[in-house]
Amino acid sequence: MGPAVRVILLLTYAALLLAGCGLDSPMTTVEPKSDLGRAIHELFMNISGWALLIFVVVEALLIGVVFAFRDRPGREEPRATHGHLGLEIAWTLVPVIIVIAIAVPTIATIFKTNARPPREALAIEVTGHQWWWEVRYPELGIVTANEIHLPVGRAVSLSLKTADVLHSFWVPQLGGKRDLIGGKLNNLTFTADVPGEYPGQCAEFCGVSHANMRLLVVAQSTADFEAWAGRLKAPPAPPSGEAAKGHQAFLAGGCVACHTIQGVAAGVLGPDLTHIGGRKTLAAGILKNTPDDLARWLKDPPATKPGALMPKLGLTDDQVAALVAYLRSLQ
């Protein structure tokens, strides 16, 4: 392999590595938007910085030794030295010191991620199902799904549990992931400090539609959060027109067996639909909440989310249109 080929390969590898730096992904940990996310990110960056420094120093010494003591014509065979107490002590103590320097802030951050929530923290109960998220606000009497609203600047305490298999709650910009384990209640406490929408994902393989188990966290001002909560605590308005036809189709079909709509149905197998019209996404974050995507979901749920409990119901186009109008009216 000639020098020119080596240079081309080196530049190609460098370009591929640098391409990752331009990734504009919402599922990122390098732009934390909460106190917990920031603590984890700072720990990672500090350890990575020291690791990079050690790597550079060690590699520089290695390359220097290779060039300084390389074999040359006429050079005598060097004398072998067996054992050097000073060096042996040094290369034992230095790594121990480095490990301690890494362990101390790491343990401190671990304790921070498991700290008790403050009394003023907003309590939110999150239950993982295959493949969607049930969200309850016990203090507010609100039940929703796949979308968590929280006020900026106020601590929130998430109580995490699973209704079936192992899941893992992960919103990268707000903090580390936390497993949802059968028979165990886990907690995650953080304070979002920047308004915005932060996507999350189940981070533990949980079945055929694991990749389709997403969620959205909406951090908003206190006023906006209170307005949202007030809207969700109010009962849905009586339907009219096309929405009224959809209401009848909802009652006549199999929808009431699985879904809850306040004052209409009390199914427990599927997500609560009381205010589904006001949500930003459908089907646990994989579809936008638009009329077209809602119709697509109603026509054939398993085609969008393989393994979903909701079957293909054989709805006519008129029934789908009426149901879309009704569900969209549930603001």
mmCIF file of C-alpha atoms in Angstrom:
data_model
loop_
_atom_site.group_PDB
_atom_site.id
_atom_site.type_symbol
_atom_site.label_atom_id
_atom_site.label_comp_id
_atom_site.label_asym_id
_atom_site.label_seq_id
_atom_site.Cartn_x
_atom_site.Cartn_y
_atom_site.Cartn_z
ATOM 1 C CA MET A 1 0.000 0.000 0.000
ATOM 2 C CA GLY A 2 1.558 3.266 -1.171
ATOM 3 C CA PRO A 3 1.733 6.542 0.796
ATOM 4 C CA ALA A 4 -0.960 8.160 -1.359
ATOM 5 C CA VAL A 5 -3.423 5.345 -0.633
ATOM 6 C CA ARG A 6 -2.691 5.602 3.095
ATOM 7 C CA VAL A 7 -3.383 9.346 3.056
ATOM 8 C CA ILE A 8 -6.649 8.847 1.165
ATOM 9 C CA LEU A 9 -7.798 6.160 3.607
ATOM 10 C CA LEU A 10 -6.823 8.310 6.591
ATOM 11 C CA LEU A 11 -8.765 11.300 5.248
ATOM 12 C CA THR A 12 -11.763 9.088 4.473
ATOM 13 C CA TYR A 13 -11.842 7.670 8.004
ATOM 14 C CA ALA A 14 -11.446 11.162 9.462
ATOM 15 C CA ALA A 15 -14.329 12.474 7.327
ATOM 16 C CA LEU A 16 -16.580 9.617 8.450
ATOM 17 C CA LEU A 17 -15.772 10.298 12.103
ATOM 18 C CA LEU A 18 -16.369 14.029 11.741
ATOM 19 C CA ALA A 19 -19.689 13.388 9.965
ATOM 20 C CA GLY A 20 -21.101 12.248 13.296
ATOM 21 C CA CYS A 21 -20.456 15.689 14.757
ATOM 22 C CA GLY A 22 -23.034 17.198 12.420
ATOM 23 C CA LEU A 23 -25.858 14.903 13.502
ATOM 24 C CA ASP A 24 -28.948 16.967 14.305
ATOM 25 C CA SER A 25 -30.929 14.471 16.347
ATOM 26 C CA PRO A 26 -33.483 15.201 19.073
ATOM 27 C CA MET A 27 -32.475 11.944 20.795
ATOM 28 C CA THR A 28 -29.190 13.386 21.998
ATOM 29 C CA THR A 29 -27.472 13.444 25.374
ATOM 30 C CA VAL A 30 -25.007 16.218 24.535
ATOM 31 C CA GLU A 31 -27.538 19.041 24.933
ATOM 32 C CA PRO A 32 -29.052 18.439 28.401
ATOM 33 C CA LYS A 33 -32.121 20.466 29.384
ATOM 34 C CA SER A 34 -32.464 19.496 33.058
ATOM 35 C CA ASP A 35 -30.389 19.437 36.227
ATOM 36 C CA LEU A 36 -30.102 15.647 36.090
ATOM 37 C CA GLY A 37 -29.190 15.582 32.408
ATOM 38 C CA ARG A 38 -26.563 18.243 33.001
ATOM 39 C CA ALA A 39 -24.992 16.333 35.915
ATOM 40 C CA ILE A 40 -24.673 13.174 33.812
ATOM 41 C CA HIS A 41 -23.343 15.110 30.820
ATOM 42 C CA GLU A 42 -20.735 16.962 32.900
ATOM 43 C CA LEU A 43 -19.524 13.691 34.407
ATOM 44 C CA PHE A 44 -19.221 12.144 30.952
ATOM 45 C CA MET A 45 -17.366 15.137 29.522
ATOM 46 C CA ASN A 46 -14.955 15.352 32.469
ATOM 47 C CA ILE A 47 -14.069 11.665 32.308
ATOM 48 C CA SER A 48 -13.808 11.788 28.505
ATOM 49 C CA GLY A 49 -11.509 14.819 28.711
ATOM 50 C CA TRP A 50 -9.122 13.154 31.133
ATOM 51 C CA ALA A 51 -9.268 9.908 29.136
ATOM 52 C CA LEU A 52 -8.351 11.811 25.977
ATOM 53 C CA LEU A 53 -5.446 13.536 27.743
ATOM 54 C CA ILE A 54 -4.111 10.230 29.078
ATOM 55 C CA PHE A 55 -4.472 8.646 25.646
ATOM 56 C CA VAL A 56 -2.524 11.460 23.976
ATOM 57 C CA VAL A 57 0.273 11.358 26.588
ATOM 58 C CA VAL A 58 0.608 7.565 26.478
ATOM 59 C CA GLU A 59 0.550 7.427 22.680
ATOM 60 C CA ALA A 60 3.081 10.284 22.445
ATOM 61 C CA LEU A 61 5.435 8.473 24.831
ATOM 62 C CA LEU A 62 4.934 5.211 22.949
ATOM 63 C CA ILE A 63 5.678 6.784 19.567
ATOM 64 C CA GLY A 64 8.656 8.657 21.031
ATOM 65 C CA VAL A 65 10.140 5.485 22.491
ATOM 66 C CA VAL A 66 9.596 3.566 19.247
ATOM 67 C CA PHE A 67 11.472 6.189 17.220
ATOM 68 C CA ALA A 68 14.185 6.948 19.792
ATOM 69 C CA PHE A 69 15.125 3.344 20.411
ATOM 70 C CA ARG A 70 14.493 1.819 17.015
ATOM 71 C CA ASP A 71 17.115 -0.534 15.664
ATOM 72 C CA ARG A 72 19.918 1.126 13.685
ATOM 73 C CA PRO A 73 22.798 -0.386 11.671
ATOM 74 C CA GLY A 74 25.842 -0.992 13.895
ATOM 75 C CA ARG A 75 23.984 -0.465 17.124
ATOM 76 C CA GLU A 76 24.930 -2.825 19.954
ATOM 77 C CA GLU A 77 22.351 -5.023 21.624
ATOM 78 C CA PRO A 78 21.075 -3.092 24.677
ATOM 79 C CA ARG A 79 21.573 -4.509 28.138
ATOM 80 C CA ALA A 80 18.435 -6.131 29.538
ATOM 81 C CA THR A 81 17.270 -4.878 32.929
ATOM 82 C CA HIS A 82 15.070 -7.111 35.068
ATOM 83 C CA GLY A 83 12.925 -5.365 37.645
ATOM 84 C CA HIS A 84 12.658 -1.697 38.576
ATOM 85 C CA LEU A 85 10.944 -1.105 41.903
ATOM 86 C CA GLY A 86 10.330 2.598 41.331
ATOM 87 C CA LEU A 87 8.662 2.061 37.962
ATOM 88 C CA GLU A 88 6.573 -0.831 39.265
ATOM 89 C CA ILE A 89 5.282 1.268 42.166
ATOM 90 C CA ALA A 90 4.597 4.205 39.841
ATOM 91 C CA TRP A 91 2.621 2.268 37.251
ATOM 92 C CA THR A 92 0.565 0.709 40.030
ATOM 93 C CA LEU A 93 -0.143 3.888 41.990
ATOM 94 C CA VAL A 94 -0.893 6.147 39.028
ATOM 95 C CA PRO A 95 -3.767 3.978 37.684
ATOM 96 C CA VAL A 96 -5.142 3.616 41.231
ATOM 97 C CA ILE A 97 -5.158 7.402 41.618
ATOM 98 C CA ILE A 98 -6.855 7.782 38.225
ATOM 99 C CA VAL A 99 -9.538 5.212 39.112
ATOM 100 C CA ILE A 100 -10.211 6.982 42.421
ATOM 101 C CA ALA A 101 -10.424 10.340 40.628
ATOM 102 C CA ILE A 102 -13.042 8.832 38.296
ATOM 103 C CA ALA A 103 -14.907 6.913 41.008
ATOM 104 C CA VAL A 104 -15.499 9.832 43.391
ATOM 105 C CA PRO A 105 -17.520 12.078 41.007
ATOM 106 C CA THR A 106 -19.183 9.015 39.461
ATOM 107 C CA ILE A 107 -20.483 7.788 42.820
ATOM 108 C CA ALA A 108 -21.583 11.328 43.712
ATOM 109 C CA THR A 109 -23.557 11.555 40.447
ATOM 110 C CA ILE A 110 -25.119 8.123 41.032
ATOM 111 C CA PHE A 111 -26.362 9.287 44.431
ATOM 112 C CA LYS A 112 -27.696 12.456 42.817
ATOM 113 C CA THR A 113 -29.690 10.456 40.265
ATOM 114 C CA ASN A 114 -31.277 8.494 43.128
ATOM 115 C CA ALA A 115 -31.929 11.412 45.472
ATOM 116 C CA ARG A 116 -35.265 11.657 47.268
ATOM 117 C CA PRO A 117 -37.678 14.006 45.489
ATOM 118 C CA PRO A 118 -38.348 17.319 47.251
ATOM 119 C CA ARG A 119 -41.753 17.819 48.866
ATOM 120 C CA GLU A 120 -42.819 20.350 46.258
ATOM 121 C CA ALA A 121 -42.081 17.936 43.383
ATOM 122 C CA LEU A 122 -44.931 17.224 40.973
ATOM 123 C CA ALA A 123 -45.824 13.523 41.223
ATOM 124 C CA ILE A 124 -46.337 11.699 37.921
ATOM 125 C CA GLU A 125 -47.033 7.970 37.615
ATOM 126 C CA VAL A 126 -45.783 6.316 34.418
ATOM 127 C CA THR A 127 -46.712 2.738 33.534
ATOM 128 C CA GLY A 128 -45.150 0.931 30.592
ATOM 129 C CA HIS A 129 -47.366 -1.291 28.436
ATOM 130 C CA GLN A 130 -46.643 -3.155 25.217
ATOM 131 C CA TRP A 131 -46.175 -0.712 23.438
ATOM 132 C CA TRP A 132 -47.396 2.552 24.941
ATOM 133 C CA TRP A 133 -47.090 4.679 28.084
ATOM 134 C CA GLU A 134 -49.849 5.340 30.617
ATOM 135 C CA VAL A 135 -49.387 8.678 32.405
ATOM 136 C CA ARG A 136 -51.215 9.715 35.582
ATOM 137 C CA TYR A 137 -51.087 12.889 37.657
ATOM 138 C CA PRO A 138 -52.556 11.730 41.001
ATOM 139 C CA GLU A 139 -52.528 15.219 42.536
ATOM 140 C CA LEU A 140 -54.423 16.657 39.568
ATOM 141 C CA GLY A 141 -56.729 13.750 38.747
ATOM 142 C CA ILE A 142 -55.443 13.601 35.161
ATOM 143 C CA VAL A 143 -54.888 10.474 33.069
ATOM 144 C CA THR A 144 -53.316 10.622 29.628
ATOM 145 C CA ALA A 145 -51.000 8.553 27.443
ATOM 146 C CA ASN A 146 -47.674 8.790 25.624
ATOM 147 C CA GLU A 147 -47.267 12.486 26.413
ATOM 148 C CA ILE A 148 -45.932 14.006 29.639
ATOM 149 C CA HIS A 149 -46.445 17.703 30.347
ATOM 150 C CA LEU A 150 -44.440 19.326 33.123
ATOM 151 C CA PRO A 151 -43.703 22.861 34.335
ATOM 152 C CA VAL A 152 -40.253 24.354 33.790
ATOM 153 C CA GLY A 153 -38.376 25.130 36.987
ATOM 154 C CA ARG A 154 -40.322 22.713 39.192
ATOM 155 C CA ALA A 155 -39.010 19.309 40.208
ATOM 156 C CA VAL A 156 -40.981 16.337 38.932
ATOM 157 C CA SER A 157 -40.949 12.884 40.480
ATOM 158 C CA LEU A 158 -41.714 10.052 38.074
ATOM 159 C CA SER A 159 -42.885 6.782 39.628
ATOM 160 C CA LEU A 160 -42.117 4.113 37.055
ATOM 161 C CA LYS A 161 -43.618 0.626 36.813
ATOM 162 C CA THR A 162 -44.538 -1.915 34.160
ATOM 163 C CA ALA A 163 -47.838 -3.619 33.444
ATOM 164 C CA ASP A 164 -46.281 -6.522 31.562
ATOM 165 C CA VAL A 165 -42.651 -7.018 30.478
ATOM 166 C CA LEU A 166 -39.422 -5.155 31.202
ATOM 167 C CA HIS A 167 -39.315 -1.621 29.789
ATOM 168 C CA SER A 168 -36.928 1.309 30.230
ATOM 169 C CA PHE A 169 -37.910 4.982 30.398
ATOM 170 C CA TRP A 170 -35.421 7.225 28.585
ATOM 171 C CA VAL A 171 -35.655 10.876 27.578
ATOM 172 C CA PRO A 172 -32.010 11.633 26.648
ATOM 173 C CA GLN A 173 -32.072 15.401 27.099
ATOM 174 C CA LEU A 174 -33.679 15.214 30.543
ATOM 175 C CA GLY A 175 -31.694 12.467 32.251
ATOM 176 C CA GLY A 176 -30.505 8.895 32.320
ATOM 177 C CA LYS A 177 -32.728 5.948 31.605
ATOM 178 C CA ARG A 178 -34.544 4.030 34.317
ATOM 179 C CA ASP A 179 -35.797 0.444 34.038
ATOM 180 C CA LEU A 180 -39.432 -0.527 34.624
ATOM 181 C CA ILE A 181 -39.311 -3.906 36.360
ATOM 182 C CA GLY A 182 -42.221 -6.158 37.271
ATOM 183 C CA GLY A 183 -43.113 -5.979 40.973
ATOM 184 C CA LYS A 184 -40.793 -3.007 41.560
ATOM 185 C CA LEU A 185 -41.414 0.746 41.654
ATOM 186 C CA ASN A 186 -38.549 2.906 40.385
ATOM 187 C CA ASN A 187 -38.243 6.662 40.660
ATOM 188 C CA LEU A 188 -36.691 9.372 38.517
ATOM 189 C CA THR A 189 -36.525 12.973 39.738
ATOM 190 C CA PHE A 190 -35.369 15.972 37.711
ATOM 191 C CA THR A 191 -36.127 19.622 37.010
ATOM 192 C CA ALA A 192 -36.486 20.743 33.390
ATOM 193 C CA ASP A 193 -35.100 24.247 32.958
ATOM 194 C CA VAL A 194 -35.668 24.960 29.269
ATOM 195 C CA PRO A 195 -39.129 24.943 27.629
ATOM 196 C CA GLY A 196 -39.421 22.588 24.688
ATOM 197 C CA GLU A 197 -40.492 19.204 23.384
ATOM 198 C CA TYR A 198 -38.218 16.303 24.239
ATOM 199 C CA PRO A 199 -38.735 12.900 22.612
ATOM 200 C CA GLY A 200 -38.161 9.710 24.543
ATOM 201 C CA GLN A 201 -38.018 6.006 23.832
ATOM 202 C CA CYS A 202 -38.303 2.672 25.571
ATOM 203 C CA ALA A 203 -34.645 1.672 25.895
ATOM 204 C CA GLU A 204 -35.083 -2.005 26.784
ATOM 205 C CA PHE A 205 -36.134 -4.586 24.202
ATOM 206 C CA CYS A 206 -39.751 -5.414 25.024
ATOM 207 C CA GLY A 207 -41.094 -7.250 22.001
ATOM 208 C CA VAL A 208 -41.784 -6.909 18.313
ATOM 209 C CA SER A 209 -42.766 -3.211 18.439
ATOM 210 C CA HIS A 210 -40.128 -2.118 20.937
ATOM 211 C CA ALA A 211 -38.829 0.493 18.478
ATOM 212 C CA ASN A 212 -42.373 1.889 18.186
ATOM 213 C CA MET A 213 -42.722 2.582 21.913
ATOM 214 C CA ARG A 214 -41.950 6.282 22.024
ATOM 215 C CA LEU A 215 -43.129 9.219 24.104
ATOM 216 C CA LEU A 216 -42.973 12.995 24.181
ATOM 217 C CA VAL A 217 -42.182 15.220 27.153
ATOM 218 C CA VAL A 218 -43.445 18.792 26.872
ATOM 219 C CA ALA A 219 -41.734 21.230 29.252
ATOM 220 C CA GLN A 220 -43.676 24.489 29.464
ATOM 221 C CA SER A 221 -44.113 27.576 31.589
ATOM 222 C CA THR A 222 -46.156 27.286 34.779
ATOM 223 C CA ALA A 223 -49.004 29.256 33.201
ATOM 224 C CA ASP A 224 -49.082 27.035 30.107
ATOM 225 C CA PHE A 225 -48.908 23.897 32.235
ATOM 226 C CA GLU A 226 -51.807 25.036 34.411
ATOM 227 C CA ALA A 227 -53.838 25.859 31.302
ATOM 228 C CA TRP A 228 -53.108 22.396 29.898
ATOM 229 C CA ALA A 229 -54.049 20.735 33.191
ATOM 230 C CA GLY A 230 -57.268 22.751 33.398
ATOM 231 C CA ARG A 231 -58.236 21.647 29.901
ATOM 232 C CA LEU A 232 -57.614 17.977 30.694
ATOM 233 C CA LYS A 233 -59.584 18.109 33.950
ATOM 234 C CA ALA A 234 -62.644 19.383 32.096
ATOM 235 C CA PRO A 235 -64.993 16.776 30.564
ATOM 236 C CA PRO A 236 -65.050 16.607 26.757
ATOM 237 C CA ALA A 237 -67.673 18.724 25.013
ATOM 238 C CA PRO A 238 -70.743 16.895 23.626
ATOM 239 C CA PRO A 239 -70.128 15.940 19.983
ATOM 240 C CA SER A 240 -72.186 17.296 17.112
ATOM 241 C CA GLY A 241 -72.453 16.782 13.368
ATOM 242 C CA GLU A 242 -69.980 14.266 11.946
ATOM 243 C CA ALA A 243 -68.374 13.908 15.388
ATOM 244 C CA ALA A 244 -71.730 12.721 16.793
ATOM 245 C CA LYS A 245 -71.782 9.946 14.191
ATOM 246 C CA GLY A 246 -68.269 8.999 15.268
ATOM 247 C CA HIS A 247 -69.420 8.956 18.882
ATOM 248 C CA GLN A 248 -72.106 6.419 17.991
ATOM 249 C CA ALA A 249 -69.597 4.360 15.993
ATOM 250 C CA PHE A 250 -67.253 4.403 19.001
ATOM 251 C CA LEU A 251 -70.014 3.061 21.256
ATOM 252 C CA ALA A 252 -71.265 0.495 18.742
ATOM 253 C CA GLY A 253 -67.838 -0.874 17.829
ATOM 254 C CA GLY A 254 -65.220 -2.581 19.937
ATOM 255 C CA CYS A 255 -63.609 0.702 21.029
ATOM 256 C CA VAL A 256 -65.399 0.902 24.398
ATOM 257 C CA ALA A 257 -64.045 -2.488 25.453
ATOM 258 C CA CYS A 258 -60.451 -1.254 25.545
ATOM 259 C CA HIS A 259 -60.392 2.544 25.798
ATOM 260 C CA THR A 260 -61.491 5.111 28.349
ATOM 261 C CA ILE A 261 -63.215 8.371 27.452
ATOM 262 C CA GLN A 262 -64.395 10.305 30.484
ATOM 263 C CA GLY A 263 -68.168 9.951 30.811
ATOM 264 C CA VAL A 264 -68.376 7.651 27.775
ATOM 265 C CA ALA A 265 -66.332 4.459 28.190
ATOM 266 C CA ALA A 266 -64.119 2.838 30.810
ATOM 267 C CA GLY A 267 -61.939 0.293 29.012
ATOM 268 C CA VAL A 268 -58.519 -0.340 30.538
ATOM 269 C CA LEU A 269 -56.565 -2.322 27.944
ATOM 270 C CA GLY A 270 -55.652 0.616 25.724
ATOM 271 C CA PRO A 271 -54.644 4.260 26.171
ATOM 272 C CA ASP A 272 -57.057 6.789 27.684
ATOM 273 C CA LEU A 273 -58.572 8.765 24.785
ATOM 274 C CA THR A 274 -60.416 11.463 26.753
ATOM 275 C CA HIS A 275 -58.430 14.337 25.233
ATOM 276 C CA ILE A 276 -56.657 12.574 22.375
ATOM 277 C CA GLY A 277 -57.496 15.413 19.986
ATOM 278 C CA GLY A 278 -55.162 17.723 21.897
ATOM 279 C CA ARG A 279 -52.136 15.437 21.772
ATOM 280 C CA LYS A 280 -49.253 16.005 19.413
ATOM 281 C CA THR A 281 -48.707 12.388 18.355
ATOM 282 C CA LEU A 282 -50.548 9.096 17.922
ATOM 283 C CA ALA A 283 -49.701 5.423 18.483
ATOM 284 C CA ALA A 284 -47.053 6.140 21.137
ATOM 285 C CA GLY A 285 -45.234 8.796 19.190
ATOM 286 C CA ILE A 286 -44.824 7.119 15.812
ATOM 287 C CA LEU A 287 -47.505 9.143 13.966
ATOM 288 C CA LYS A 288 -48.369 12.825 13.960
ATOM 289 C CA ASN A 289 -51.813 13.703 15.274
ATOM 290 C CA THR A 290 -53.294 14.625 11.911
ATOM 291 C CA PRO A 291 -56.591 13.486 10.335
ATOM 292 C CA ASP A 292 -54.736 11.451 7.703
ATOM 293 C CA ASP A 293 -52.498 9.655 10.198
ATOM 294 C CA LEU A 294 -55.421 8.998 12.538
ATOM 295 C CA ALA A 295 -57.420 7.495 9.662
ATOM 296 C CA ARG A 296 -54.417 5.389 8.675
ATOM 297 C CA TRP A 297 -54.165 4.061 12.229
ATOM 298 C CA LEU A 298 -57.881 3.272 12.525
ATOM 299 C CA LYS A 299 -57.954 1.383 9.235
ATOM 300 C CA ASP A 300 -55.122 -1.032 10.057
ATOM 301 C CA PRO A 301 -53.272 -0.642 13.396
ATOM 302 C CA PRO A 302 -51.055 -3.767 13.043
ATOM 303 C CA ALA A 303 -49.715 -2.468 9.724
ATOM 304 C CA THR A 304 -48.334 0.570 11.554
ATOM 305 C CA LYS A 305 -47.398 -1.128 14.825
ATOM 306 C CA PRO A 306 -46.768 -4.889 14.456
ATOM 307 C CA GLY A 307 -48.040 -6.886 17.402
ATOM 308 C CA ALA A 308 -50.404 -4.156 18.610
ATOM 309 C CA LEU A 309 -53.371 -5.432 20.627
ATOM 310 C CA MET A 310 -55.728 -3.252 18.603
ATOM 311 C CA PRO A 311 -56.814 -5.405 15.638
ATOM 312 C CA LYS A 312 -57.894 -4.425 12.166
ATOM 313 C CA LEU A 313 -61.612 -3.787 12.718
ATOM 314 C CA GLY A 314 -62.757 -3.745 9.094
ATOM 315 C CA LEU A 315 -64.164 -0.227 9.345
ATOM 316 C CA THR A 316 -65.733 1.383 6.291
ATOM 317 C CA ASP A 317 -64.422 4.696 4.979
ATOM 318 C CA ASP A 318 -67.517 6.452 6.345
ATOM 319 C CA GLN A 319 -66.990 4.937 9.793
ATOM 320 C CA VAL A 320 -63.328 5.936 9.770
ATOM 321 C CA ALA A 321 -64.178 9.501 8.741
ATOM 322 C CA ALA A 322 -66.780 9.764 11.518
ATOM 323 C CA LEU A 323 -64.402 8.343 14.130
ATOM 324 C CA VAL A 324 -61.669 10.739 13.028
ATOM 325 C CA ALA A 325 -64.062 13.672 13.441
ATOM 326 C CA TYR A 326 -65.104 12.456 16.897
ATOM 327 C CA LEU A 327 -61.624 11.716 18.222
ATOM 328 C CA ARG A 328 -60.256 14.984 16.831
ATOM 329 C CA SER A 329 -63.029 16.822 18.698
ATOM 330 C CA LEU A 330 -61.799 15.471 22.044
ATOM 331 C CA GLN A 331 -59.624 18.452 22.834
#
